[in-house]
Amino acid sequence: MKPKKLFSYLFYVLLFLAFSCQKNDTTQIQNLNGGEVEVIGHQGSGLGTAHNALPPNSLASIQRAINGLNADGVEVDVEMSVDGELFLYHDKMLESLTDCEGCITGMLAEDLERCKYDVGISNTLGQAHYLVKLEDLLTLYQGTSYLFYLDIRFRNRCDESLDPDLDSLAQAIHELVTRLDMGFQIRAISLSVSLLQKLQVLGSIPELYLDSSYPEWVIEEAAKANFQGISISNDLISAAQVEKAHQLGLKVSLFDVKIRSNVISAISKHPDMLNTDNIELCQQVL
Amino acid sequence: MFFCRAWKVGNGGCLGVLFFCLNFLVLTPSFAQNMGTDSLPLLEWKLGSHVQFSHAGIGMGVGASVDFRHFRFYTGGRINFAKKYTPTKGPIGIEFSAAYFPILSENRVQSFAVATYQVDFSKSYCRTAACVRKMNTIHAYTIGYGMEIELGKGISINNSIQVGQYTERFYNGILQERYSTSGFNALVKLGVMVPVRR
């Protein structure tokens, strides 16, 4: 094959790849948000990948999502320290992601504030990322319109056989949100019906989302408890079930939305928000 | 993986550093035989295409290069596929690289050191039309080693593994401010070069 011919073939392959993608038709989305799908960054700007190496739930990751990518908001994981301070962290034990040992529910706030994400040179070229207090995060975004979905982790991670203190957890969240007067920006997600009911009684958070892997169950329970929505993996719910949730007045938040096929599949179900690891992709498709 | 943990190098960076070291060890012996530069044409123009993986995503590029003695200078356009969806909104970008072939070997296999600068552009996102929209950019600066294999008729394939830094500069039309973040970047590239005239 002549060199010029080979190069021509390569050029046409490139053109084909560049223009073969079709934009998803999002003009007909029917949801409870008036046709708008909120793009919410999962744990900030998504789980760590080669494209986004910032630690999940770190301030840098959240700022990248909001200040940088202009996401509609972020979903963050919230746990309570032994002395009642709320911190952002996902994993069961601190040693999996930080230089501390133990668990959030077994440590004092002043010790947790010194915990540094153990990320190495590959992520941040020497910048340190510390555990973030929920109060510090919310204070930073007071007066803006960005949304914060608090995925409330309620179990005692040091000893899961102990009953979680749901009253204290709900009270701590309520007091913080009330003190900062940020209720309109806050949404709560939890696996626990009891915890959401306690927040419902306290009344400071306008939207409560029940999280589960069982779509039929979660739709029925959330509707029965008068919650405002459900949170579920995109892989586990069908378009018909999303429609059923909407008919019952429940908003639907879908997670596990990262690659192109997930995004297309999720949008085709007409959700109210995408809790995504790829904010840019979702924004482009929408 | 043990070394990666020991050095606290995570994600893509781990593989990048390991491949960089491996590439250095494998390619160094190919510096052995010097062909000299007297028989070479002064300038040789080539067209090239490559696929790559880096912080900016999986992408493809086409461009032109000129070989001058031990040096090769390349410039071209590029497009990313994995990170975003609609190429018309970006990211599209440009790239400049300079390669140095320390010893022009008589072998079909040659090795080179390379420095690359890439910048990708994409439209910043804004839900409302009233919002000011400026370009988001991702800058990547990398250096590394590569290997080129001559296939005949002047066609060659090459690969390079590079490490360096990326800087993302995003514009937020709501807050009307730029947000910037930097980090470690590993770039793996596989390409083909064909001569313009032979």
GROMACS .gro file of N, CA, C and O in nm, chain B residues 87-139:
model
  212
  373PRO      N    1  -1.822   1.541   1.955
  373PRO     CA    2  -1.694   1.600   1.917
  373PRO      C    3  -1.707   1.744   1.868
  373PRO      O    4  -1.614   1.821   1.877
  374THR      N    5  -1.826   1.781   1.815
  374THR     CA    6  -1.839   1.918   1.766
  374THR      C    7  -1.832   2.019   1.880
  374THR      O    8  -1.805   2.136   1.857
  375LYS      N    9  -1.856   1.973   2.002
  375LYS     CA   10  -1.842   2.063   2.116
  375LYS      C   11  -1.705   2.047   2.182
  375LYS      O   12  -1.678   2.103   2.286
  376GLY      N   13  -1.622   1.965   2.125
  376GLY     CA   14  -1.491   1.939   2.181
  376GLY      C   15  -1.495   1.819   2.273
  376GLY      O   16  -1.599   1.758   2.288
  377PRO      N   17  -1.383   1.786   2.333
  377PRO     CA   18  -1.261   1.863   2.321
  377PRO      C   19  -1.184   1.832   2.192
  377PRO      O   20  -1.165   1.717   2.158
  378ILE      N   21  -1.148   1.938   2.125
  378ILE     CA   22  -1.054   1.925   2.015
  378ILE      C   23  -0.930   2.004   2.055
  378ILE      O   24  -0.939   2.092   2.141
  379GLY      N   25  -0.819   1.972   1.994
  379GLY     CA   26  -0.699   2.040   2.040
  379GLY      C   27  -0.588   2.040   1.939
  379GLY      O   28  -0.603   1.991   1.826
  380ILE      N   29  -0.479   2.096   1.981
  380ILE     CA   30  -0.359   2.096   1.898
  380ILE      C   31  -0.242   2.043   1.978
  380ILE      O   32  -0.248   2.037   2.102
  381GLU      N   33  -0.141   2.005   1.906
  381GLU     CA   34  -0.028   1.940   1.972
  381GLU      C   35   0.101   1.980   1.903
  381GLU      O   36   0.105   1.993   1.781
  382PHE      N   37   0.204   1.999   1.982
  382PHE     CA   38   0.338   2.022   1.928
  382PHE      C   39   0.432   1.926   1.998
  382PHE      O   40   0.422   1.909   2.120
  383SER      N   41   0.518   1.863   1.922
  383SER     CA   42   0.617   1.779   1.989
  383SER      C   43   0.750   1.790   1.918
  383SER      O   44   0.757   1.819   1.797
  384ALA      N   45   0.854   1.771   1.994
  384ALA     CA   46   0.989   1.769   1.938
  384ALA      C   47   1.055   1.642   1.986
  384ALA      O   48   1.054   1.611   2.106
  385ALA      N   49   1.109   1.565   1.892
  385ALA     CA   50   1.176   1.440   1.927
  385ALA      C   51   1.323   1.449   1.889
  385ALA      O   52   1.359   1.515   1.790
  386TYR      N   53   1.404   1.384   1.967
  386TYR     CA   54   1.547   1.381   1.939
  386TYR      C   55   1.592   1.236   1.930
  386TYR      O   56   1.572   1.159   2.024
  387PHE      N   57   1.648   1.201   1.814
  387PHE     CA   58   1.700   1.066   1.794
  387PHE      C   59   1.850   1.073   1.823
  387PHE      O   60   1.926   1.123   1.741
  388PRO      N   61   1.893   1.028   1.939
  388PRO     CA   62   2.032   1.051   1.979
  388PRO      C   63   2.133   0.986   1.885
  388PRO      O   64   2.236   1.042   1.855
  389ILE      N   65   2.102   0.865   1.839
  389ILE     CA   66   2.191   0.797   1.746
  389ILE      C   67   2.107   0.741   1.633
  389ILE      O   68   2.011   0.667   1.657
  390LEU      N   69   2.137   0.781   1.511
  390LEU     CA   70   2.060   0.732   1.397
  390LEU      C   71   2.114   0.595   1.359
  390LEU      O   72   2.218   0.582   1.295
  391SER      N   73   2.044   0.495   1.397
  391SER     CA   74   2.091   0.358   1.384
  391SER      C   75   2.061   0.303   1.245
  391SER      O   76   1.969   0.348   1.176
  392GLU      N   77   2.140   0.206   1.201
  392GLU     CA   78   2.111   0.136   1.076
  392GLU      C   79   1.999   0.034   1.095
  392GLU      O   80   1.947  -0.021   1.000
  393ASN      N   81   1.968   0.006   1.219
  393ASN     CA   82   1.860  -0.089   1.247
  393ASN      C   83   1.725  -0.030   1.207
  393ASN      O   84   1.710   0.091   1.196
  394ARG      N   85   1.627  -0.117   1.191
  394ARG     CA   86   1.492  -0.069   1.166
  394ARG      C   87   1.433  -0.003   1.291
  394ARG      O   88   1.339   0.073   1.284
  395VAL      N   89   1.486  -0.043   1.405
  395VAL     CA   90   1.432   0.009   1.531
  395VAL      C   91   1.518   0.126   1.578
  395VAL      O   92   1.640   0.115   1.586
  396GLN      N   93   1.453   0.237   1.605
  396GLN     CA   94   1.525   0.352   1.657
  396GLN      C   95   1.455   0.401   1.781
  396GLN      O   96   1.334   0.385   1.797
  397SER      N   97   1.531   0.463   1.866
  397SER     CA   98   1.468   0.517   1.986
  397SER      C   99   1.486   0.668   1.990
  397SER      O  100   1.573   0.722   1.922
  398PHE      N  101   1.401   0.731   2.065
  398PHE     CA  102   1.408   0.877   2.068
  398PHE      C  103   1.358   0.931   2.202
  398PHE      O  104   1.282   0.864   2.273
  399ALA      N  105   1.404   1.049   2.233
  399ALA     CA  106   1.349   1.122   2.349
  399ALA      C  107   1.251   1.224   2.292
  399ALA      O  108   1.273   1.275   2.182
  400VAL      N  109   1.146   1.251   2.365
  400VAL     CA  110   1.042   1.338   2.309
  400VAL      C  111   0.982   1.430   2.416
  400VAL      O  112   0.970   1.391   2.533
  401ALA      N  113   0.954   1.550   2.375
  401ALA     CA  114   0.882   1.644   2.462
  401ALA      C  115   0.756   1.687   2.388
  401ALA      O  116   0.762   1.716   2.268
  402THR      N  117   0.643   1.689   2.458
  402THR     CA  118   0.515   1.717   2.392
  402THR      C  119   0.437   1.823   2.470
  402THR      O  120   0.436   1.822   2.593
  403TYR      N  121   0.375   1.911   2.396
  403TYR     CA  122   0.278   2.003   2.456
  403TYR      C  123   0.145   1.985   2.383
  403TYR      O  124   0.140   1.987   2.260
  404GLN      N  125   0.040   1.964   2.458
  404GLN     CA  126  -0.094   1.949   2.399
  404GLN      C  127  -0.189   2.044   2.469
  404GLN      O  128  -0.179   2.065   2.589
  405VAL      N  129  -0.280   2.098   2.393
  405VAL     CA  130  -0.386   2.177   2.457
  405VAL      C  131  -0.519   2.140   2.392
  405VAL      O  132  -0.529   2.130   2.270
  406ASP      N  133  -0.617   2.111   2.476
  406ASP     CA  134  -0.752   2.075   2.429
  406ASP      C  135  -0.848   2.187   2.464
  406ASP      O  136  -0.839   2.246   2.572
  407PHE      N  137  -0.941   2.213   2.375
  407PHE     CA  138  -1.041   2.317   2.398
  407PHE      C  139  -1.180   2.253   2.397
  407PHE      O  140  -1.206   2.163   2.318
  408SER      N  141  -1.266   2.302   2.483
  408SER     CA  142  -1.406   2.261   2.476
  408SER      C  143  -1.491   2.375   2.530
  408SER      O  144  -1.443   2.459   2.606
  409LYS      N  145  -1.617   2.377   2.488
  409LYS     CA  146  -1.705   2.484   2.535
  409LYS      C  147  -1.738   2.460   2.681
  409LYS      O  148  -1.767   2.347   2.720
  410SER      N  149  -1.737   2.566   2.760
  410SER     CA  150  -1.777   2.549   2.899
  410SER      C  151  -1.930   2.531   2.903
  410SER      O  152  -1.999   2.572   2.811
  411TYR      N  153  -1.976   2.468   3.009
  411TYR     CA  154  -2.117   2.433   3.017
  411TYR      C  155  -2.196   2.541   3.090
  411TYR      O  156  -2.151   2.595   3.192
  412CYS      N  157  -2.314   2.566   3.042
  412CYS     CA  158  -2.404   2.659   3.108
  412CYS      C  159  -2.545   2.613   3.081
  412CYS      O  160  -2.581   2.592   2.965
  413ARG      N  161  -2.624   2.598   3.184
  413ARG     CA  162  -2.760   2.549   3.162
  413ARG      C  163  -2.847   2.657   3.097
  413ARG      O  164  -2.932   2.627   3.015
  414THR      N  165  -2.822   2.781   3.135
  414THR     CA  166  -2.906   2.887   3.081
  414THR      C  167  -2.833   2.959   2.968
  414THR      O  168  -2.712   2.972   2.969
  415ALA      N  169  -2.911   3.009   2.874
  415ALA     CA  170  -2.852   3.075   2.757
  415ALA      C  171  -2.789   3.208   2.795
  415ALA      O  172  -2.699   3.258   2.728
  416ALA      N  173  -2.836   3.268   2.905
  416ALA     CA  174  -2.789   3.400   2.943
  416ALA      C  175  -2.646   3.400   2.996
  416ALA      O  176  -2.583   3.503   3.010
  417CYS      N  177  -2.596   3.284   3.024
  417CYS     CA  178  -2.468   3.270   3.090
  417CYS      C  179  -2.352   3.297   2.993
  417CYS      O  180  -2.361   3.264   2.877
  418VAL      N  181  -2.245   3.357   3.043
  418VAL     CA  182  -2.127   3.383   2.959
  418VAL      C  183  -2.052   3.251   2.939
  418VAL      O  184  -2.025   3.180   3.035
  419ARG      N  185  -2.021   3.219   2.815
  419ARG     CA  186  -1.953   3.092   2.789
  419ARG      C  187  -1.815   3.117   2.730
  419ARG      O  188  -1.803   3.180   2.627
  420LYS      N  189  -1.715   3.072   2.800
  420LYS     CA  190  -1.579   3.081   2.747
  420LYS      C  191  -1.523   2.939   2.736
  420LYS      O  192  -1.582   2.845   2.787
  421MET      N  193  -1.409   2.928   2.673
  421MET     CA  194  -1.353   2.795   2.648
  421MET      C  195  -1.290   2.735   2.776
  421MET      O  196  -1.224   2.805   2.852
  422ASN      N  197  -1.310   2.606   2.793
  422ASN     CA  198  -1.233   2.529   2.890
  422ASN      C  199  -1.108   2.478   2.819
  422ASN      O  200  -1.115   2.441   2.702
  423THR      N  201  -0.998   2.473   2.890
  423THR     CA  202  -0.876   2.421   2.827
  423THR      C  203  -0.810   2.319   2.920
  423THR      O  204  -0.820   2.329   3.042
  424ILE      N  205  -0.746   2.223   2.858
  424ILE     CA  206  -0.661   2.130   2.933
  424ILE      C  207  -0.523   2.134   2.868
  424ILE      O  208  -0.508   2.100   2.751
  425HIS      N  209  -0.425   2.177   2.942
  425HIS     CA  210  -0.287   2.183   2.892
  425HIS      C  211  -0.211   2.063   2.946
  425HIS      O  212  -0.225   2.027   3.063
   0.00000   0.00000   0.00000
